[in-house]
């Protein structure tokens, strides 16, 4: 792992103090080399994914380093879960403003260490870079994650078939509402405590860890919900050459989201198309759903059937309790940085 950081610590000391304790896998060689040598486990495929998050685009400006670290790692963990994969290790790239103090790095590394323990993963290497003196630049964190899945059993977006049911884990829309709360926009019908809880849901994703085997065994196609339920279902259906219908009344909502929607019904569309849920969206046979639900329950994860895969040729639709289509101004969330 290399560093270009004008700190009171030398490059060697910075790595030794903050990142070497995270490099627990022998493949990382204690970060004394400039590459890791990671053997592929017998009988497994490697699953590789990368996500970058940028201040003012994917998280609020001035956000706590703890929350940034948790978000960066967990959005990548979410990708692995939806592929039916288990985490193995990750590479970390940090681009930091030159003005950030060493205490920021300490809090960031501490949060990574806690999540590494939680998810059974270790740092393999990476790069840290400071911005130029006198230039304001956003914090940027990129993680390239490595996971494993039994050979040939990885779950892709492609694979959904007409007649399959659509299932989601957890609840939908809390993060979209939480972004509003975190930005200081009041949500009618909510106590301060509920509004703060939604804001935390946005800041710190909780991907449904522990269900990779359920996804492998039961899902024909799957992906994580990062850019909104409807928009991401559009992507899954496009990859599978099908379409789908979602029943809005079946979409699982938290009590806080229900209260907010009761006070302002227009927020339902925001919940259906807003981003950052990091739950699993999966298509499977109707006969396979009870097993999926049971396996997820063992891991403490709730699951809900919300619709069906239909014939191609028409866009994915959302219908209300009367079977009438709901008009959505936006079908998914685009991280453009507006309003952050």
mmCIF file of C-alpha atoms in Angstrom:
data_model
loop_
_atom_site.group_PDB
_atom_site.id
_atom_site.type_symbol
_atom_site.label_atom_id
_atom_site.label_comp_id
_atom_site.label_asym_id
_atom_site.label_seq_id
_atom_site.Cartn_x
_atom_site.Cartn_y
_atom_site.Cartn_z
ATOM 1 C CA UNK A 1 0.000 0.000 0.000
ATOM 2 C CA UNK A 2 1.450 3.370 -1.007
ATOM 3 C CA UNK A 3 0.865 6.855 0.343
ATOM 4 C CA UNK A 4 1.412 10.448 -0.748
ATOM 5 C CA UNK A 5 0.363 12.199 2.439
ATOM 6 C CA UNK A 6 2.191 15.224 3.883
ATOM 7 C CA UNK A 7 1.572 14.291 7.500
ATOM 8 C CA UNK A 8 3.602 14.431 10.670
ATOM 9 C CA UNK A 9 3.893 10.689 10.112
ATOM 10 C CA UNK A 10 6.133 9.256 7.445
ATOM 11 C CA UNK A 11 4.548 7.076 4.754
ATOM 12 C CA UNK A 12 5.874 3.961 6.486
ATOM 13 C CA UNK A 13 4.604 5.050 9.906
ATOM 14 C CA UNK A 14 1.163 6.046 8.608
ATOM 15 C CA UNK A 15 0.642 2.658 6.998
ATOM 16 C CA UNK A 16 2.006 0.838 10.034
ATOM 17 C CA UNK A 17 -0.199 2.773 12.447
ATOM 18 C CA UNK A 18 -3.546 2.847 10.653
ATOM 19 C CA UNK A 19 -3.690 0.212 7.936
ATOM 20 C CA UNK A 20 -1.280 -2.611 8.760
ATOM 21 C CA UNK A 21 -3.531 -3.684 11.683
ATOM 22 C CA UNK A 22 -6.336 -4.153 9.132
ATOM 23 C CA UNK A 23 -4.254 -6.398 6.848
ATOM 24 C CA UNK A 24 -4.931 -9.642 8.692
ATOM 25 C CA UNK A 25 -4.845 -11.961 5.680
ATOM 26 C CA UNK A 26 -1.381 -13.495 5.073
ATOM 27 C CA UNK A 27 -1.895 -12.712 1.378
ATOM 28 C CA UNK A 28 -1.356 -9.028 2.187
ATOM 29 C CA UNK A 29 2.171 -9.612 3.590
ATOM 30 C CA UNK A 30 1.533 -7.008 6.273
ATOM 31 C CA UNK A 31 1.434 -4.330 3.544
ATOM 32 C CA UNK A 32 5.213 -4.413 3.180
ATOM 33 C CA UNK A 33 4.929 -5.295 -0.522
ATOM 34 C CA UNK A 34 3.139 -3.392 -3.309
ATOM 35 C CA UNK A 35 0.806 -6.269 -4.205
ATOM 36 C CA UNK A 36 -1.103 -9.063 -2.521
ATOM 37 C CA UNK A 37 -0.954 -12.704 -3.645
ATOM 38 C CA UNK A 38 -4.391 -14.180 -3.116
ATOM 39 C CA UNK A 39 -4.914 -17.882 -3.892
ATOM 40 C CA UNK A 40 -8.323 -18.815 -5.261
ATOM 41 C CA UNK A 41 -9.963 -21.361 -2.931
ATOM 42 C CA UNK A 42 -10.440 -24.806 -4.443
ATOM 43 C CA UNK A 43 -13.777 -25.287 -6.148
ATOM 44 C CA UNK A 44 -14.647 -21.581 -6.032
ATOM 45 C CA UNK A 45 -15.034 -18.720 -8.460
ATOM 46 C CA UNK A 46 -13.705 -15.314 -7.455
ATOM 47 C CA UNK A 47 -16.300 -12.526 -7.497
ATOM 48 C CA UNK A 48 -14.829 -9.041 -8.004
ATOM 49 C CA UNK A 49 -16.606 -5.721 -7.607
ATOM 50 C CA UNK A 50 -15.600 -2.106 -7.091
ATOM 51 C CA UNK A 51 -17.469 0.973 -5.864
ATOM 52 C CA UNK A 52 -16.261 4.497 -5.256
ATOM 53 C CA UNK A 53 -18.020 6.999 -3.018
ATOM 54 C CA UNK A 54 -17.383 10.749 -3.262
ATOM 55 C CA UNK A 55 -18.109 13.473 -0.742
ATOM 56 C CA UNK A 56 -21.051 15.621 -1.803
ATOM 57 C CA UNK A 57 -22.201 12.947 -4.267
ATOM 58 C CA UNK A 58 -22.637 9.690 -2.349
ATOM 59 C CA UNK A 59 -22.468 11.053 1.188
ATOM 60 C CA UNK A 60 -22.978 14.420 2.830
ATOM 61 C CA UNK A 61 -20.180 16.964 2.917
ATOM 62 C CA UNK A 62 -18.400 16.938 6.258
ATOM 63 C CA UNK A 63 -19.678 13.473 7.140
ATOM 64 C CA UNK A 64 -18.177 11.563 10.048
ATOM 65 C CA UNK A 65 -15.177 9.413 9.012
ATOM 66 C CA UNK A 66 -16.809 6.501 10.869
ATOM 67 C CA UNK A 67 -19.889 6.663 8.654
ATOM 68 C CA UNK A 68 -17.815 7.097 5.499
ATOM 69 C CA UNK A 69 -15.785 3.969 6.275
ATOM 70 C CA UNK A 70 -18.883 1.932 7.070
ATOM 71 C CA UNK A 71 -20.691 3.070 3.939
ATOM 72 C CA UNK A 72 -17.692 2.406 1.700
ATOM 73 C CA UNK A 73 -17.256 -1.176 2.883
ATOM 74 C CA UNK A 74 -20.916 -2.074 3.238
ATOM 75 C CA UNK A 75 -22.038 -0.999 -0.224
ATOM 76 C CA UNK A 76 -19.433 -3.430 -1.554
ATOM 77 C CA UNK A 77 -20.509 -6.193 0.840
ATOM 78 C CA UNK A 78 -24.018 -5.652 -0.526
ATOM 79 C CA UNK A 79 -22.826 -6.416 -4.061
ATOM 80 C CA UNK A 80 -21.333 -9.727 -2.930
ATOM 81 C CA UNK A 81 -24.458 -10.821 -1.043
ATOM 82 C CA UNK A 82 -26.607 -10.322 -4.132
ATOM 83 C CA UNK A 83 -24.245 -12.580 -6.100
ATOM 84 C CA UNK A 84 -24.460 -15.319 -3.480
ATOM 85 C CA UNK A 85 -20.803 -14.699 -2.612
ATOM 86 C CA UNK A 86 -18.934 -14.582 0.672
ATOM 87 C CA UNK A 87 -16.369 -11.817 1.359
ATOM 88 C CA UNK A 88 -12.682 -12.632 1.082
ATOM 89 C CA UNK A 89 -10.702 -9.379 1.083
ATOM 90 C CA UNK A 90 -10.582 -5.854 -0.289
ATOM 91 C CA UNK A 91 -8.330 -3.160 -1.717
ATOM 92 C CA UNK A 92 -8.743 0.403 -0.474
ATOM 93 C CA UNK A 93 -7.994 3.671 -2.277
ATOM 94 C CA UNK A 94 -8.279 6.939 -0.362
ATOM 95 C CA UNK A 95 -8.099 10.441 -1.829
ATOM 96 C CA UNK A 96 -8.106 12.937 1.030
ATOM 97 C CA UNK A 97 -7.991 16.740 1.288
ATOM 98 C CA UNK A 98 -4.668 17.933 2.610
ATOM 99 C CA UNK A 99 -6.442 19.654 5.505
ATOM 100 C CA UNK A 100 -7.803 16.501 7.156
ATOM 101 C CA UNK A 101 -6.194 15.847 10.542
ATOM 102 C CA UNK A 102 -4.662 12.597 11.665
ATOM 103 C CA UNK A 103 -7.607 12.071 14.023
ATOM 104 C CA UNK A 104 -9.798 11.661 10.917
ATOM 105 C CA UNK A 105 -7.653 8.753 9.731
ATOM 106 C CA UNK A 106 -7.740 7.195 13.190
ATOM 107 C CA UNK A 107 -11.554 7.243 13.298
ATOM 108 C CA UNK A 108 -11.789 5.965 9.698
ATOM 109 C CA UNK A 109 -9.427 3.050 10.344
ATOM 110 C CA UNK A 110 -11.153 2.175 13.619
ATOM 111 C CA UNK A 111 -14.529 1.935 11.872
ATOM 112 C CA UNK A 112 -13.044 -0.274 9.156
ATOM 113 C CA UNK A 113 -11.561 -2.543 11.799
ATOM 114 C CA UNK A 114 -14.957 -2.959 13.474
ATOM 115 C CA UNK A 115 -16.693 -3.783 10.199
ATOM 116 C CA UNK A 116 -13.922 -6.162 9.146
ATOM 117 C CA UNK A 117 -14.604 -8.146 12.299
ATOM 118 C CA UNK A 118 -18.339 -8.054 11.686
ATOM 119 C CA UNK A 119 -18.154 -9.249 8.083
ATOM 120 C CA UNK A 120 -15.131 -11.536 8.254
ATOM 121 C CA UNK A 121 -12.986 -9.662 5.762
ATOM 122 C CA UNK A 122 -9.511 -8.099 5.744
ATOM 123 C CA UNK A 123 -7.610 -5.378 3.931
ATOM 124 C CA UNK A 124 -5.272 -6.667 1.199
ATOM 125 C CA UNK A 125 -3.691 -3.408 0.034
ATOM 126 C CA UNK A 126 -4.430 -0.172 -1.763
ATOM 127 C CA UNK A 127 -3.329 3.426 -2.040
ATOM 128 C CA UNK A 128 -3.687 6.673 -0.068
ATOM 129 C CA UNK A 129 -3.251 10.095 -1.674
ATOM 130 C CA UNK A 130 -3.537 13.618 -0.294
ATOM 131 C CA UNK A 131 -4.777 16.499 -2.428
ATOM 132 C CA UNK A 132 -2.528 19.471 -3.218
ATOM 133 C CA UNK A 133 -1.932 22.213 -0.660
ATOM 134 C CA UNK A 134 -4.450 25.046 -0.741
ATOM 135 C CA UNK A 135 -6.891 23.208 -2.994
ATOM 136 C CA UNK A 136 -10.300 22.119 -1.725
ATOM 137 C CA UNK A 137 -11.035 18.572 -2.817
ATOM 138 C CA UNK A 138 -13.699 16.051 -1.766
ATOM 139 C CA UNK A 139 -12.986 12.929 0.233
ATOM 140 C CA UNK A 140 -13.093 9.975 -2.161
ATOM 141 C CA UNK A 141 -13.026 6.330 -1.095
ATOM 142 C CA UNK A 142 -12.853 3.424 -3.517
ATOM 143 C CA UNK A 143 -13.022 -0.209 -2.477
ATOM 144 C CA UNK A 144 -12.371 -3.152 -4.772
ATOM 145 C CA UNK A 145 -13.848 -6.166 -3.022
ATOM 146 C CA UNK A 146 -13.073 -9.848 -3.595
ATOM 147 C CA UNK A 147 -15.451 -12.648 -2.722
ATOM 148 C CA UNK A 148 -15.879 -16.342 -3.388
ATOM 149 C CA UNK A 149 -18.767 -18.452 -4.567
ATOM 150 C CA UNK A 150 -18.877 -22.201 -5.284
ATOM 151 C CA UNK A 151 -17.854 -22.691 -8.893
ATOM 152 C CA UNK A 152 -20.711 -22.035 -11.295
ATOM 153 C CA UNK A 153 -23.172 -21.008 -8.575
ATOM 154 C CA UNK A 154 -22.845 -17.218 -8.716
ATOM 155 C CA UNK A 155 -26.150 -15.407 -9.261
ATOM 156 C CA UNK A 156 -26.333 -12.788 -11.999
ATOM 157 C CA UNK A 157 -28.957 -10.270 -13.099
ATOM 158 C CA UNK A 158 -29.614 -12.507 -16.061
ATOM 159 C CA UNK A 159 -31.789 -15.531 -15.307
ATOM 160 C CA UNK A 160 -35.286 -14.305 -14.405
ATOM 161 C CA UNK A 161 -38.083 -16.047 -16.285
ATOM 162 C CA UNK A 162 -41.735 -15.202 -16.938
ATOM 163 C CA UNK A 163 -43.852 -16.388 -14.015
ATOM 164 C CA UNK A 164 -41.093 -15.999 -11.410
ATOM 165 C CA UNK A 165 -41.918 -14.019 -8.297
ATOM 166 C CA UNK A 166 -40.013 -10.922 -7.234
ATOM 167 C CA UNK A 167 -38.739 -10.794 -3.662
ATOM 168 C CA UNK A 168 -36.918 -8.163 -1.624
ATOM 169 C CA UNK A 169 -35.199 -8.281 1.739
ATOM 170 C CA UNK A 170 -35.703 -5.811 4.570
ATOM 171 C CA UNK A 171 -37.680 -2.616 4.054
ATOM 172 C CA UNK A 172 -37.642 -0.244 1.104
ATOM 173 C CA UNK A 173 -37.361 3.542 1.022
ATOM 174 C CA UNK A 174 -35.918 4.275 4.463
ATOM 175 C CA UNK A 175 -32.655 5.559 2.992
ATOM 176 C CA UNK A 176 -34.442 7.814 0.482
ATOM 177 C CA UNK A 177 -36.430 9.373 3.301
ATOM 178 C CA UNK A 178 -33.331 9.355 5.482
ATOM 179 C CA UNK A 179 -31.459 11.446 2.924
ATOM 180 C CA UNK A 180 -34.164 14.091 3.231
ATOM 181 C CA UNK A 181 -33.911 13.980 7.005
ATOM 182 C CA UNK A 182 -30.099 14.141 6.922
ATOM 183 C CA UNK A 183 -30.305 17.201 4.678
ATOM 184 C CA UNK A 184 -32.527 18.905 7.236
ATOM 185 C CA UNK A 185 -35.802 18.619 5.325
ATOM 186 C CA UNK A 186 -38.657 17.976 7.786
ATOM 187 C CA UNK A 187 -40.765 14.849 7.330
ATOM 188 C CA UNK A 188 -44.348 15.411 8.428
ATOM 189 C CA UNK A 189 -45.861 12.857 10.772
ATOM 190 C CA UNK A 190 -42.544 11.785 12.289
ATOM 191 C CA UNK A 191 -41.052 12.324 15.713
ATOM 192 C CA UNK A 192 -37.516 13.645 15.924
ATOM 193 C CA UNK A 193 -36.384 10.173 17.000
ATOM 194 C CA UNK A 194 -37.913 8.500 13.943
ATOM 195 C CA UNK A 195 -36.522 11.149 11.624
ATOM 196 C CA UNK A 196 -33.058 10.699 13.127
ATOM 197 C CA UNK A 197 -33.348 6.919 12.752
ATOM 198 C CA UNK A 198 -34.130 7.308 9.048
ATOM 199 C CA UNK A 199 -31.142 9.628 8.633
ATOM 200 C CA UNK A 200 -28.910 7.008 10.215
ATOM 201 C CA UNK A 201 -30.293 4.368 7.835
ATOM 202 C CA UNK A 202 -29.131 6.547 4.946
ATOM 203 C CA UNK A 203 -25.744 7.200 6.518
ATOM 204 C CA UNK A 204 -24.973 3.632 7.589
ATOM 205 C CA UNK A 205 -26.359 0.908 5.280
ATOM 206 C CA UNK A 206 -27.286 -2.465 6.772
ATOM 207 C CA UNK A 207 -26.976 -4.997 3.929
ATOM 208 C CA UNK A 208 -28.637 -8.354 4.673
ATOM 209 C CA UNK A 209 -25.484 -10.202 5.649
ATOM 210 C CA UNK A 210 -25.669 -13.957 6.127
ATOM 211 C CA UNK A 211 -28.018 -14.813 3.247
ATOM 212 C CA UNK A 212 -25.509 -15.529 0.466
ATOM 213 C CA UNK A 213 -26.355 -19.222 0.615
ATOM 214 C CA UNK A 214 -30.084 -18.450 0.356
ATOM 215 C CA UNK A 215 -29.459 -16.337 -2.739
ATOM 216 C CA UNK A 216 -27.332 -19.095 -4.303
ATOM 217 C CA UNK A 217 -29.813 -21.841 -3.572
ATOM 218 C CA UNK A 218 -33.076 -20.074 -4.408
ATOM 219 C CA UNK A 219 -32.634 -17.067 -6.712
ATOM 220 C CA UNK A 220 -32.524 -17.269 -10.495
ATOM 221 C CA UNK A 221 -31.455 -13.628 -10.797
ATOM 222 C CA UNK A 222 -30.531 -11.039 -8.188
ATOM 223 C CA UNK A 223 -28.896 -7.682 -7.544
ATOM 224 C CA UNK A 224 -28.608 -5.240 -4.687
ATOM 225 C CA UNK A 225 -30.895 -2.201 -4.568
ATOM 226 C CA UNK A 226 -28.594 0.799 -4.745
ATOM 227 C CA UNK A 227 -30.298 3.108 -7.245
ATOM 228 C CA UNK A 228 -33.939 2.522 -6.304
ATOM 229 C CA UNK A 229 -36.274 -0.469 -6.371
ATOM 230 C CA UNK A 230 -37.998 0.314 -9.676
ATOM 231 C CA UNK A 231 -34.881 1.470 -11.487
ATOM 232 C CA UNK A 232 -32.862 -1.540 -10.386
ATOM 233 C CA UNK A 233 -35.670 -3.923 -11.329
ATOM 234 C CA UNK A 234 -35.573 -2.280 -14.760
ATOM 235 C CA UNK A 235 -31.895 -3.300 -14.988
ATOM 236 C CA UNK A 236 -32.524 -6.871 -13.862
ATOM 237 C CA UNK A 237 -35.370 -7.285 -16.356
ATOM 238 C CA UNK A 238 -33.304 -5.805 -19.177
ATOM 239 C CA UNK A 239 -30.512 -8.276 -18.475
ATOM 240 C CA UNK A 240 -32.997 -11.167 -18.350
ATOM 241 C CA UNK A 241 -35.058 -10.122 -21.378
ATOM 242 C CA UNK A 242 -38.314 -9.895 -19.403
ATOM 243 C CA UNK A 243 -40.553 -7.332 -17.707
ATOM 244 C CA UNK A 244 -42.273 -7.187 -14.319
ATOM 245 C CA UNK A 245 -45.163 -5.859 -12.263
ATOM 246 C CA UNK A 246 -44.747 -4.614 -8.690
ATOM 247 C CA UNK A 247 -47.737 -4.345 -6.354
ATOM 248 C CA UNK A 248 -47.122 -1.174 -4.358
ATOM 249 C CA UNK A 249 -49.202 -2.389 -1.413
ATOM 250 C CA UNK A 250 -46.875 -5.376 -0.997
ATOM 251 C CA UNK A 251 -43.630 -3.383 -0.866
ATOM 252 C CA UNK A 252 -42.344 -3.654 2.735
ATOM 253 C CA UNK A 253 -42.150 -0.303 4.520
ATOM 254 C CA UNK A 254 -40.898 0.523 7.991
ATOM 255 C CA UNK A 255 -43.268 2.076 10.513
ATOM 256 C CA UNK A 256 -41.425 5.383 10.073
ATOM 257 C CA UNK A 257 -41.868 5.277 6.288
ATOM 258 C CA UNK A 258 -45.570 4.415 6.654
ATOM 259 C CA UNK A 259 -46.067 7.383 8.975
ATOM 260 C CA UNK A 260 -44.266 9.738 6.594
ATOM 261 C CA UNK A 261 -46.288 8.495 3.607
ATOM 262 C CA UNK A 262 -49.548 8.786 5.565
ATOM 263 C CA UNK A 263 -48.736 12.460 6.129
ATOM 264 C CA UNK A 264 -47.520 13.009 2.556
ATOM 265 C CA UNK A 265 -48.649 10.296 0.071
ATOM 266 C CA UNK A 266 -46.302 11.669 -2.597
ATOM 267 C CA UNK A 267 -43.408 10.197 -0.617
ATOM 268 C CA UNK A 268 -44.419 6.675 -1.708
ATOM 269 C CA UNK A 269 -42.950 7.372 -5.147
ATOM 270 C CA UNK A 270 -39.762 8.555 -3.463
ATOM 271 C CA UNK A 271 -39.535 5.290 -1.516
ATOM 272 C CA UNK A 272 -40.039 3.206 -4.665
ATOM 273 C CA UNK A 273 -37.461 5.047 -6.765
ATOM 274 C CA UNK A 274 -35.024 6.474 -4.190
ATOM 275 C CA UNK A 275 -31.582 4.973 -3.773
ATOM 276 C CA UNK A 276 -29.305 3.545 -1.105
ATOM 277 C CA UNK A 277 -31.468 0.718 0.295
ATOM 278 C CA UNK A 278 -28.723 -1.909 -0.214
ATOM 279 C CA UNK A 279 -31.220 -4.725 0.149
ATOM 280 C CA UNK A 280 -31.427 -7.756 -2.154
ATOM 281 C CA UNK A 281 -33.816 -7.834 -5.100
ATOM 282 C CA UNK A 282 -34.311 -11.364 -6.446
ATOM 283 C CA UNK A 283 -36.388 -13.331 -8.925
ATOM 284 C CA UNK A 284 -37.203 -16.960 -8.161
ATOM 285 C CA UNK A 285 -39.841 -19.593 -8.717
ATOM 286 C CA UNK A 286 -42.963 -19.249 -6.572
ATOM 287 C CA UNK A 287 -42.225 -22.709 -5.160
ATOM 288 C CA UNK A 288 -38.733 -21.575 -4.172
ATOM 289 C CA UNK A 289 -39.830 -18.483 -2.251
ATOM 290 C CA UNK A 290 -40.817 -20.259 1.020
ATOM 291 C CA UNK A 291 -37.352 -21.822 1.248
ATOM 292 C CA UNK A 292 -35.738 -18.448 0.523
ATOM 293 C CA UNK A 293 -37.836 -16.821 3.224
ATOM 294 C CA UNK A 294 -37.017 -19.555 5.731
ATOM 295 C CA UNK A 295 -33.275 -19.401 5.047
ATOM 296 C CA UNK A 296 -33.292 -15.622 5.389
ATOM 297 C CA UNK A 297 -35.241 -15.803 8.644
ATOM 298 C CA UNK A 298 -32.484 -17.981 10.117
ATOM 299 C CA UNK A 299 -30.100 -15.083 9.404
ATOM 300 C CA UNK A 300 -32.529 -12.592 10.942
ATOM 301 C CA UNK A 301 -33.466 -11.101 7.568
ATOM 302 C CA UNK A 302 -37.076 -10.474 6.546
ATOM 303 C CA UNK A 303 -38.244 -11.144 2.986
ATOM 304 C CA UNK A 304 -41.335 -10.091 1.045
ATOM 305 C CA UNK A 305 -42.856 -11.144 -2.273
ATOM 306 C CA UNK A 306 -43.774 -7.921 -4.115
ATOM 307 C CA UNK A 307 -44.618 -8.874 -7.696
ATOM 308 C CA UNK A 308 -44.005 -11.088 -10.708
ATOM 309 C CA UNK A 309 -41.852 -11.364 -13.776
ATOM 310 C CA UNK A 310 -43.944 -10.867 -16.928
ATOM 311 C CA UNK A 311 -43.559 -11.037 -20.683
ATOM 312 C CA UNK A 312 -41.092 -8.610 -22.287
ATOM 313 C CA UNK A 313 -42.152 -5.751 -24.498
ATOM 314 C CA UNK A 314 -43.562 -3.353 -21.898
ATOM 315 C CA UNK A 315 -41.771 -1.382 -19.171
ATOM 316 C CA UNK A 316 -41.715 -2.560 -15.578
ATOM 317 C CA UNK A 317 -44.876 -1.217 -13.944
ATOM 318 C CA UNK A 318 -46.058 -0.478 -10.417
ATOM 319 C CA UNK A 319 -49.757 -0.929 -9.642
ATOM 320 C CA UNK A 320 -51.898 0.170 -6.714
ATOM 321 C CA UNK A 321 -54.438 -1.875 -4.728
ATOM 322 C CA UNK A 322 -56.990 -1.428 -7.522
ATOM 323 C CA UNK A 323 -54.622 -2.662 -10.207
ATOM 324 C CA UNK A 324 -54.133 0.825 -11.604
ATOM 325 C CA UNK A 325 -50.625 1.896 -12.655
ATOM 326 C CA UNK A 326 -48.786 4.414 -10.500
ATOM 327 C CA UNK A 327 -47.038 7.236 -12.328
ATOM 328 C CA UNK A 328 -43.450 7.705 -11.193
ATOM 329 C CA UNK A 329 -41.637 10.911 -12.093
ATOM 330 C CA UNK A 330 -38.303 9.160 -11.524
ATOM 331 C CA UNK A 331 -37.728 5.419 -11.873
ATOM 332 C CA UNK A 332 -34.382 5.366 -10.139
ATOM 333 C CA UNK A 333 -31.869 7.497 -8.295
ATOM 334 C CA UNK A 334 -28.861 9.040 -10.008
ATOM 335 C CA UNK A 335 -25.968 10.108 -7.762
ATOM 336 C CA UNK A 336 -25.329 13.520 -9.276
ATOM 337 C CA UNK A 337 -24.356 15.320 -6.110
ATOM 338 C CA UNK A 338 -27.298 17.731 -6.276
ATOM 339 C CA UNK A 339 -28.458 18.879 -2.904
ATOM 340 C CA UNK A 340 -25.671 17.198 -0.926
#
